[in-house]
Coordinates of C-alpha atoms and ligand atoms in Angstrom, one line a residue:
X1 CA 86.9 118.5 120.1
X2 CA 83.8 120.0 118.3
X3 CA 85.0 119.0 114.8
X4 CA 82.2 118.4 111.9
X5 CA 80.6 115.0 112.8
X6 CA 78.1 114.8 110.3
X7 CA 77.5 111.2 109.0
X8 CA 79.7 111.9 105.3
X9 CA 80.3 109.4 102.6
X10 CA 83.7 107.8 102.7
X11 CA 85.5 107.6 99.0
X12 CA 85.5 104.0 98.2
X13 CA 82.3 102.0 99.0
X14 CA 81.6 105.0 101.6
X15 CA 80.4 105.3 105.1
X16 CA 77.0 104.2 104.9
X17 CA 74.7 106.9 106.9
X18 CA 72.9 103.8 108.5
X19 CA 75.9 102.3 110.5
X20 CA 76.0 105.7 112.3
X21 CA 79.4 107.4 113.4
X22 CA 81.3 108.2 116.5
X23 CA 79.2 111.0 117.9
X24 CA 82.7 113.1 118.4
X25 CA 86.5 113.1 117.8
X26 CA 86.7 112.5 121.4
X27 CA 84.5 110.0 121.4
X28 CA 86.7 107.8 119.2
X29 CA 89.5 109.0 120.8
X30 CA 88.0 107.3 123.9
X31 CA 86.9 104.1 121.8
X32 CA 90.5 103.9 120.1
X33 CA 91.8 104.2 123.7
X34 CA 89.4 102.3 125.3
X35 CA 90.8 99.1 122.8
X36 CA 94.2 100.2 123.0
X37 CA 94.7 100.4 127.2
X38 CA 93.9 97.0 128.5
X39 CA 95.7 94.5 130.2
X40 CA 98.6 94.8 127.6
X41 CA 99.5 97.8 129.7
X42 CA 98.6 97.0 133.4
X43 CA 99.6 93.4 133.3
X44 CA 102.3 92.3 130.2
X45 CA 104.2 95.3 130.2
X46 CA 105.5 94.9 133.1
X47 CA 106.0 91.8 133.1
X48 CA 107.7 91.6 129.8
X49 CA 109.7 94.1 131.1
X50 CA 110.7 93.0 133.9
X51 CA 111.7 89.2 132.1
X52 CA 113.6 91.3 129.4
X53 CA 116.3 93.2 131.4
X54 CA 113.8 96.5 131.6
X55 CA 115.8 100.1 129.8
X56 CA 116.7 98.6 126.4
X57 CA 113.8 96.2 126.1
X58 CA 111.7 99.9 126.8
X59 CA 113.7 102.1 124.9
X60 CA 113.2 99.6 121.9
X61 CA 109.7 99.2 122.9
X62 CA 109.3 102.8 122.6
X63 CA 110.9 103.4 119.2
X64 CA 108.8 100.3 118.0
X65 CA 105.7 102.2 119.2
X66 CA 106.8 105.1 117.4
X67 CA 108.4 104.4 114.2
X68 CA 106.2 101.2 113.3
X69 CA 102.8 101.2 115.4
X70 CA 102.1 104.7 114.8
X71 CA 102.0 104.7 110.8
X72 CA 99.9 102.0 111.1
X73 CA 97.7 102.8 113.4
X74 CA 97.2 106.0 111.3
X75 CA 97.1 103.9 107.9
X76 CA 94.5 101.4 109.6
X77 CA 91.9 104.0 110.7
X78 CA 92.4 105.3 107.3
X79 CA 92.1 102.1 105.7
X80 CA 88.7 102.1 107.9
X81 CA 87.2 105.6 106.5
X82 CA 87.7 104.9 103.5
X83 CA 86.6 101.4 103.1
X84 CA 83.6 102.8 105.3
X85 CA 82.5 98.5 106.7
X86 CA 83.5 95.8 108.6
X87 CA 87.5 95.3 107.6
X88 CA 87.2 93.0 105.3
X89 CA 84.4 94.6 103.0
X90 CA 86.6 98.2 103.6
X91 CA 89.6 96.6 102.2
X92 CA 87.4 94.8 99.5
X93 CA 85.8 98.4 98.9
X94 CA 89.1 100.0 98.7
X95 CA 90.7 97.2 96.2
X96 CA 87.6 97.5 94.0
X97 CA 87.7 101.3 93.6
X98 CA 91.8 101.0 93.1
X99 CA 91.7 98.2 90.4
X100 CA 93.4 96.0 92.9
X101 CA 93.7 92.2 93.9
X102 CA 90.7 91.4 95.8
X103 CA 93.2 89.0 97.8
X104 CA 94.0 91.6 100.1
X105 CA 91.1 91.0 102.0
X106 CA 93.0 88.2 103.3
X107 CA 94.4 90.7 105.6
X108 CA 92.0 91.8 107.1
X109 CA 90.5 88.0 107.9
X110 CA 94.1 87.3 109.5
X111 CA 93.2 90.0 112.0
X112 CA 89.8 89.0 112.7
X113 CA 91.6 85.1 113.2
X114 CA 94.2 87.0 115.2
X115 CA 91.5 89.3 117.7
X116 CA 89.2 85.7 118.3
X117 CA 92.7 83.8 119.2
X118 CA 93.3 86.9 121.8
X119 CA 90.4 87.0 123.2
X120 CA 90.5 83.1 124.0
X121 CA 92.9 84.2 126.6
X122 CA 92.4 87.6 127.6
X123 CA 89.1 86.4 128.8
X124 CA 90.3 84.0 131.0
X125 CA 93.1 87.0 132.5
X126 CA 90.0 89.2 132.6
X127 CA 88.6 86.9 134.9
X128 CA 91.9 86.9 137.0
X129 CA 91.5 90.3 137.7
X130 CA 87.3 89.6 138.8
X131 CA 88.2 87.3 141.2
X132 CA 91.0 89.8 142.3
X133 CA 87.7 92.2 143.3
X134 CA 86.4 89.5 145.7
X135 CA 89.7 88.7 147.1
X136 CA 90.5 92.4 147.8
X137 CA 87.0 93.5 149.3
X138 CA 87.1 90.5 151.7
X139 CA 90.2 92.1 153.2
X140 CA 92.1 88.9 152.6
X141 CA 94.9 90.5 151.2
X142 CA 95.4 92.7 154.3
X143 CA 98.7 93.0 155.9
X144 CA 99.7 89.8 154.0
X145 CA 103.6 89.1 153.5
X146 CA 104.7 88.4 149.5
X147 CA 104.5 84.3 150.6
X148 CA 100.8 84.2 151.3
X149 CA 100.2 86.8 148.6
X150 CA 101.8 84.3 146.4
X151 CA 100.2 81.6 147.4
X152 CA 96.7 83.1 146.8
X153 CA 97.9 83.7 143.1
X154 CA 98.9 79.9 142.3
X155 CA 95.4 78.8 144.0
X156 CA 93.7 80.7 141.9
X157 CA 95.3 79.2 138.7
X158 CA 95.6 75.6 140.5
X159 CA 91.7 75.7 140.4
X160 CA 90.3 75.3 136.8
X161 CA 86.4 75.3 138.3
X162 CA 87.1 79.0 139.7
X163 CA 89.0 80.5 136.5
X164 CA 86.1 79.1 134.5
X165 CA 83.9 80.5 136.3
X166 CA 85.1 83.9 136.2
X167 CA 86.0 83.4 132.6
X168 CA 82.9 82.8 131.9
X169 CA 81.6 85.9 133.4
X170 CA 84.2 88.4 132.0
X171 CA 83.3 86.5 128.5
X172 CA 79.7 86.8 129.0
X173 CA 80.2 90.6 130.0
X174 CA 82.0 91.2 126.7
X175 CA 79.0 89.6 124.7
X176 CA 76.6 91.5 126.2
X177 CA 78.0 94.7 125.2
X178 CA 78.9 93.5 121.4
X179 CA 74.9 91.6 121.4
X180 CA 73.7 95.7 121.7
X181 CA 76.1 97.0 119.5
X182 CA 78.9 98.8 120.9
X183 CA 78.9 102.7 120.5
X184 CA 75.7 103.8 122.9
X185 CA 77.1 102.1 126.1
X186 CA 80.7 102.0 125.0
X187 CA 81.1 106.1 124.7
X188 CA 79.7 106.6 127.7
X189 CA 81.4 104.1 129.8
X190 CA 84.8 104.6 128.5
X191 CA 84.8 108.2 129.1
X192 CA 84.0 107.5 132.7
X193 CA 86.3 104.8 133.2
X194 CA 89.8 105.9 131.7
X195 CA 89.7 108.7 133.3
X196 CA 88.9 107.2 136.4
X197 CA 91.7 104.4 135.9
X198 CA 94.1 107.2 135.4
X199 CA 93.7 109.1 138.2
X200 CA 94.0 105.3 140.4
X201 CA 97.2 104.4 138.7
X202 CA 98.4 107.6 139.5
X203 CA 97.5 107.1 143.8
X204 CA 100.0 104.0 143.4
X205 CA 102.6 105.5 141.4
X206 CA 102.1 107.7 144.7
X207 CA 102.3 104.4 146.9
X208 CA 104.9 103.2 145.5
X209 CA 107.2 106.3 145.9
X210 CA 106.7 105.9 149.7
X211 CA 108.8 102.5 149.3
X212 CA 111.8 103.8 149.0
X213 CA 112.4 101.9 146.4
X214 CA 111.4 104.7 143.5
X215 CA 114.8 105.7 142.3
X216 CA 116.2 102.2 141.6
X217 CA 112.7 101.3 139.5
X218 CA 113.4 104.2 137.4
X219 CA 117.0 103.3 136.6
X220 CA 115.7 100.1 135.8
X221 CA 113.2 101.3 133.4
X222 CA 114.7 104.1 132.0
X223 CA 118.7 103.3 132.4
X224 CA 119.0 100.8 129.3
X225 CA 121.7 98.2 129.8
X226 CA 122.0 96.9 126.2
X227 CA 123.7 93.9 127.3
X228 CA 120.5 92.7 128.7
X229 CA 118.9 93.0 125.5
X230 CA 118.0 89.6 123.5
X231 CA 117.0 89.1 119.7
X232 CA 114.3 87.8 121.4
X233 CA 113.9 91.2 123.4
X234 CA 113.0 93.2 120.1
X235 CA 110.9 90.5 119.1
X236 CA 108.7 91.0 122.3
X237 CA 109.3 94.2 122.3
X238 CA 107.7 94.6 118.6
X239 CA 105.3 92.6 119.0
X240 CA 104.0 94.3 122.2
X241 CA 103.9 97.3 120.4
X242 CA 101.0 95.5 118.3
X243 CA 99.5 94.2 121.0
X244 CA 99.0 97.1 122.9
X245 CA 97.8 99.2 120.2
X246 CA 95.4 97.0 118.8
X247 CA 97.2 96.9 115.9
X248 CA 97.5 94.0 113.0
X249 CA 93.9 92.9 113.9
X250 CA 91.3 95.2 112.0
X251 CA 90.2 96.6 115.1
X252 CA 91.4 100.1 114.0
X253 CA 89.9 99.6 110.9
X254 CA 86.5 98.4 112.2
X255 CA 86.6 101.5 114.8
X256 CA 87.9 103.8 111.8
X257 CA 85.5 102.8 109.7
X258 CA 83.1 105.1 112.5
X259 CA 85.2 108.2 111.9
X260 CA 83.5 111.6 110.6
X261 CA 85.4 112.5 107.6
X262 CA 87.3 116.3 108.9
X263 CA 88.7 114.6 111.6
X264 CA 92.5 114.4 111.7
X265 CA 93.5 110.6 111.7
X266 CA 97.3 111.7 112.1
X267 CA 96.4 114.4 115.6
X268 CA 93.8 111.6 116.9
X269 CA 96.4 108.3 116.3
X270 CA 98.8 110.0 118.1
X271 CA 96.6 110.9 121.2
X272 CA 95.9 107.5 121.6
X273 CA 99.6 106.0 120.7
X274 CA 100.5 108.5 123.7
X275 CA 97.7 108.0 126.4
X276 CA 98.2 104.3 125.8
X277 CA 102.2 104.6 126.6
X278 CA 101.9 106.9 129.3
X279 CA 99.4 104.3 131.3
X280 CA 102.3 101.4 130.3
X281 CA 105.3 103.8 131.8
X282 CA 102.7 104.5 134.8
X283 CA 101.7 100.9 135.4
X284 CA 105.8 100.5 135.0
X285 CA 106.0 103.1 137.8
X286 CA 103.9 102.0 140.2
X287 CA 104.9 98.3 140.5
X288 CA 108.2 98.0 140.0
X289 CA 109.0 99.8 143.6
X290 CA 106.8 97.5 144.9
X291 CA 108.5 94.7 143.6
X292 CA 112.3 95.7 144.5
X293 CA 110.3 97.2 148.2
X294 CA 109.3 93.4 148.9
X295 CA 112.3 91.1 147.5
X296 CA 110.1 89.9 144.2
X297 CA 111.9 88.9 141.1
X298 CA 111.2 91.4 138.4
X299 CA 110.7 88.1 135.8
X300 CA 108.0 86.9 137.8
X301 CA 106.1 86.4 134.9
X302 CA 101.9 86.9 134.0
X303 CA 101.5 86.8 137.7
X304 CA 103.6 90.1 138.6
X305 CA 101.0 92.5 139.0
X306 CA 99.0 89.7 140.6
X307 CA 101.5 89.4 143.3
X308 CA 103.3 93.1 143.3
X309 CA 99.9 95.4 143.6
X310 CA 97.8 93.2 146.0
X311 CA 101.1 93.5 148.7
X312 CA 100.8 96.9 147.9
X313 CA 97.3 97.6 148.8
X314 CA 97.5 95.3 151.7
X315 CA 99.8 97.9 153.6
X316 CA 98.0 101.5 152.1
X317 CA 95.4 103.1 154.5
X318 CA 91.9 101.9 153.0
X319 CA 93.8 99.3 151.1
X320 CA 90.7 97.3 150.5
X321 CA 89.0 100.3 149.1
X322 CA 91.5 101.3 147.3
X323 CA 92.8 97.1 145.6
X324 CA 89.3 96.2 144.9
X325 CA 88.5 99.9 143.3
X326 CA 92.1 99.0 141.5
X327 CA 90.8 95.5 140.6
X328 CA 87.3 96.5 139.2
X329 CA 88.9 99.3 136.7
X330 CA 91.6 96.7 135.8
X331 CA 87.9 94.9 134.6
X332 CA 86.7 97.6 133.0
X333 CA 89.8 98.0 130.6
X334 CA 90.6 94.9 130.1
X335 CA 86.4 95.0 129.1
X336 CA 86.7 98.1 126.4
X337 CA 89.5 96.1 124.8
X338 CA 87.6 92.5 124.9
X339 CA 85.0 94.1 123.6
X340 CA 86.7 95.2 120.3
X341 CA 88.5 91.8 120.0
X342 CA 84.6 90.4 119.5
X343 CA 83.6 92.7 117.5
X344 CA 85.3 92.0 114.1
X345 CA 84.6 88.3 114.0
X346 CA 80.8 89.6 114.8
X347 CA 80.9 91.9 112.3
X348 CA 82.1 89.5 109.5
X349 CA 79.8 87.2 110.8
X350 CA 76.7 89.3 110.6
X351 CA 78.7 90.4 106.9
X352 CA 79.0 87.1 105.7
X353 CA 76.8 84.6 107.2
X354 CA 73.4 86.9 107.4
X355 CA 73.2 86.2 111.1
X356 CA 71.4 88.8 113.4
X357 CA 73.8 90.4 115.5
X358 CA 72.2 88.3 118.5
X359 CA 73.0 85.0 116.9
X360 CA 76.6 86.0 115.7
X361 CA 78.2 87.0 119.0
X362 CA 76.3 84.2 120.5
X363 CA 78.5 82.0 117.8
X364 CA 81.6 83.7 118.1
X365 CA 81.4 84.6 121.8
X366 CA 80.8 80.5 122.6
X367 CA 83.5 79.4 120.5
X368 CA 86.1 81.7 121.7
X369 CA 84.6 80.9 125.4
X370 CA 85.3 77.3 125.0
X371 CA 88.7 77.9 123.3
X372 CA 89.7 80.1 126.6
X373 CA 88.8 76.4 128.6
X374 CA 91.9 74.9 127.1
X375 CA 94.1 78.1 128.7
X376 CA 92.6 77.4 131.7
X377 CA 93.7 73.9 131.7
X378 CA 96.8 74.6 130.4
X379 CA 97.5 76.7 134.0
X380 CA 96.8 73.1 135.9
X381 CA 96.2 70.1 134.7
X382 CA 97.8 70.2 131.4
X383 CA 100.6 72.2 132.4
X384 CA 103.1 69.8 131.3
X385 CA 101.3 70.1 127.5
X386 CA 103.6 71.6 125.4
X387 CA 101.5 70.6 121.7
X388 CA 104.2 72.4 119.7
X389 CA 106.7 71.5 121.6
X390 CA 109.2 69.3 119.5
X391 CA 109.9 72.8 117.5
X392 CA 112.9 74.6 119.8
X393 CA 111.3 78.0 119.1
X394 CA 108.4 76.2 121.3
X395 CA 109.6 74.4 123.4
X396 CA 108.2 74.6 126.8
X397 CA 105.0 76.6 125.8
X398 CA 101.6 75.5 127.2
X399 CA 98.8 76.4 125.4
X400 CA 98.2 79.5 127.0
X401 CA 102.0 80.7 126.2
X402 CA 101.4 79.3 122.6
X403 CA 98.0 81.3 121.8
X404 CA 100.1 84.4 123.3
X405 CA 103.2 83.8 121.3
X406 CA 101.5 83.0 118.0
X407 CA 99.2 86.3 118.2
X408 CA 101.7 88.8 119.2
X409 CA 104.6 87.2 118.4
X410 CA 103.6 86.4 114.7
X411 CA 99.6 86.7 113.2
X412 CA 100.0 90.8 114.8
X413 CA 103.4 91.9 112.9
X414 CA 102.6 90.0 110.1
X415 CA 99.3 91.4 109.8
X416 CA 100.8 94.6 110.4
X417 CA 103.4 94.1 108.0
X418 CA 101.1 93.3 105.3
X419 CA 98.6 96.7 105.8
X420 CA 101.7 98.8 105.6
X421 CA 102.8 97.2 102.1
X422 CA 99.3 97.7 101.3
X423 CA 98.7 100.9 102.0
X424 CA 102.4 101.9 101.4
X425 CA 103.0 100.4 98.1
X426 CA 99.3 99.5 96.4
X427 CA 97.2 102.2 97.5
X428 CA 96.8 105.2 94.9
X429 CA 99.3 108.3 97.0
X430 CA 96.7 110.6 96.2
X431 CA 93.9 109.1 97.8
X432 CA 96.5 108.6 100.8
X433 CA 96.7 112.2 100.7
X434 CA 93.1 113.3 100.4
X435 CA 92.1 110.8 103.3
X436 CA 95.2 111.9 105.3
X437 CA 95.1 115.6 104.5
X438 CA 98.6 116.1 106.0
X439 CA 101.4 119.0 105.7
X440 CA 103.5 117.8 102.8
X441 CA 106.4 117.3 104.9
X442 CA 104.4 115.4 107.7
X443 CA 102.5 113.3 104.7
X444 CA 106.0 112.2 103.3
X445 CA 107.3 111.4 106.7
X446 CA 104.8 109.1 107.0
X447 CA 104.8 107.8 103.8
X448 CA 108.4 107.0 103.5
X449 CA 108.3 105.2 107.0
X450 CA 105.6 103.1 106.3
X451 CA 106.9 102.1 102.5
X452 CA 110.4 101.3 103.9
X453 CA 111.0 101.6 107.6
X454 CA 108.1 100.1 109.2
X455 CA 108.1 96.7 106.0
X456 CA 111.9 96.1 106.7
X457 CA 112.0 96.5 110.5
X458 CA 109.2 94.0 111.1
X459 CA 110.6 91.8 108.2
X460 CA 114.2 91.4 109.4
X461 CA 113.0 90.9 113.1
X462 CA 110.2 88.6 111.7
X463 CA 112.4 86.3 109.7
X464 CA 115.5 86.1 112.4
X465 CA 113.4 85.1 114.7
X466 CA 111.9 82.4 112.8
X467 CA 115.6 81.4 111.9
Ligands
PFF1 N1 95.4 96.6 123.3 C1 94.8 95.7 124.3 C2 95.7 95.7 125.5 O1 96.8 96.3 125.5 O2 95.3 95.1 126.5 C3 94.6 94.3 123.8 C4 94.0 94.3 122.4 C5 92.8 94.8 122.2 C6 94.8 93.7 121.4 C7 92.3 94.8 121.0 C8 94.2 93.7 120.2 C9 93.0 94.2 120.0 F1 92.5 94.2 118.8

């Protein structure tokens, strides 16, 4: 971990010296994974899983993670160092050094659409999991049955005063950190906090193997039964993969742009591909015995964990201690992920607009705070608003499912799908090399799957879907 972190100058437009660098390789590492684990892991994959049939929707999950997040995670951070700015000057950089359209900065402004769009939402979830503190430290949830645990849940969405309110804290939280700029506070508190959520997910994986009920959620997660498995699976299933690894929305690009040149972006992107699927499998692990343990459906839907770890934590020894220490790190990474959905539009604000760093998360967090309102809404009293509605793909979807489906389902792969034909087919191979500094056989491994594998998997999904 004690690689070179002096501030070097990337190779097209450069790392300025000014805008600093991550102080380590761990200290990204945490960063990356501090974006990357977040409520994609704890509270949608789960649930996805459990709505898709669990072992082949995984199993695809995992190859999806594998054969098409990983090269590009790797080719966003490198996209970042070498562009050494905010995403969309770094691709700008990066197409004016290569003789290149300057149109591909398009890309990058989809992501920065994409991250605002996310965090609309994943605000007003955050503030699910703050009120979840309260609830669990009042002992409310206490030797409840799955009824009145359930019942808790749908008041808290019935009430659209109480999720604004929390929204607006978890929002406010997020702008506080971005108005500062984040590495100072960030670094530290991430590599308190993951650590720390790790070792908590692991004392209910322990739980949850007192159930009884261990054995048949490991069949269930890890026995795929492929006749379970929808088009529409892979689609999630892709999609998620995105989503989870912050991925297709120029947050590895804005946090690459950070990286010390001499530190490997392969070794590092695969750290944080794997801590990041371990805490999924984990979160998988400790709530699915939980859920077979008590009778719950598996396709519950967004409110699973909700409704599966709160019955859990109501029957531990210290339960209250241990939900509402659950609840509060469930905050704090569903925070460290917030924080780096803000931070592009803030950065392309500042970038573009000349606005103080103050003034443009005060603009960006507002507007993405008042977009969250109309999620809220859609939980209660415009649950029967289905805007898109009159397309079948659609139909059904609230708001709050719509801003979900559109982001991961469609801006993240096709974001993703365009920075792998970028850096696949536009960028010059040699400066691939020299930024990647790989084994020849790794580099072509690499290569080859983001040129071919990773365009024509997300294209043939893509388009079927849309069909
Ligand atoms: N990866 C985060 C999670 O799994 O909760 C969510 C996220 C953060 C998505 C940052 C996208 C992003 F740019």
């Amino acid at each position: 971990m004690s690689e070179s972190t002096s501030a070097t100058r990337g190779s097209a437009g450069g790392q300025s010296g000014k805008r600093g660098l991550w102080s380590s390789r761990l200290a990204f590492i945490l960063a990356a994974t501090g974006s990357a684990v977040g409520l994609g892991n704890i509270w949608k994959f789960p649930y996805i899983t459990g709505e898709n049939g669990g072992g082949a929707f995984v199993l695809v999950y995992l190859l999806c993670i594998a054969a098409v997040g990983l090269p590009i995670m790797m080719a966003e951070v490198m996209i970042g160092r070498r562009g050494g700015n905010s995403p969309v000057k770094s691709i700008r950089n990066i197409t004016q050094a290569e003789g290149l359209n300057p149109g591909w900065r398009l890309v990058a402004a989809i992501g920065v659409l994409a991250a605002f769009l996310i965090l609309s939402f994943y605000s007003v979830i955050g503030g699910w999991a703050i009120s979840y503190v309260g609830t669990a430290a009042s002992g409310a949830l206490t030797n409840q049955d799955a009824d009145a645990i359930g019942a808790i849940f749908s008041g808290l969405l019935a009430s659209p005063g109480t999720l604004l309110l929390w929204h607006s804290v978890f929002m406010a939280l997020v702008m506080f950190v971005v108005a500062r700029g984040v590495r100072s506070g960030l670094e530290k508190a991430v590599s308190i906090l993951m650590p720390a959520l790790f070792v908590l997910l692991l004392v209910v994986v322990g739980y949850a193997m007192t159930t009884g009920h261990f054995g048949e959620a490991v069949s269930f997660l890890f026995q795929p039964d492929f006749s379970k498995l929808t088009t529409k699976g892979v689609l999630v299933a892709l999609g998620h993969a995105f989503f989870t690894l912050s991925l297709g929305m120029a947050v590895m690009v804005a946090y690459g742009s950070y990286l010390p040149k001499g530190i490997s972006i392969a070794k590092t992107s695969i750290l944080v591909s794997i801590m990041d699927t371990v805490v999924a499998l984990l979160a998988g692990l400790a709530i699915f015995p939980i859920v077979f343990a008590n009778g719950l459906e598996p396709g519950a839907g967004p409110g699973l964990i909700f409704q599966t770890l709160p019955l859990a934590f109501g029957q531990m020894p210290m339960g209250s201690l241990f939900g509402t220490l659950f609840f509060v790190l469930l905050i704090f990474a569903a925070w460290t992920s917030g924080i780096s959905l803000l931070e592009p539009l803030v950065e392309w604000l500042e970038e573009q607009k000349g606005m103080t760093r103050r003034t443009s998360t005060l603009a960006a967090g507002l507007s993405c705070w008042l977009l969250g309102i109309a999620s809220i809404l859609s939980l209660n009293l415009w649950a029967d608003v289905t805007p898109l509605g009159m397309f079948s793909m659609f139909e059904g979807k609230t708001i709050f499912d719509l801003l979900d489906f559109l982001t991961a389902n469609i801006l993240l792969p096709l974001g993703g799908l365009l920075i792998a034909v970028f850096t696949g087919w536009f960028m010059s191979r040699q400066a691939l090399e020299n930024e990647l500094a790989l084994s020849s056989g790794s580099f072509s491994l690499w290569y080859n799957t983001l040129r071919y594998f990773t365009p024509i998997a997300v294209a043939i999904v893509f388009v079927y879907n849309l069909i």
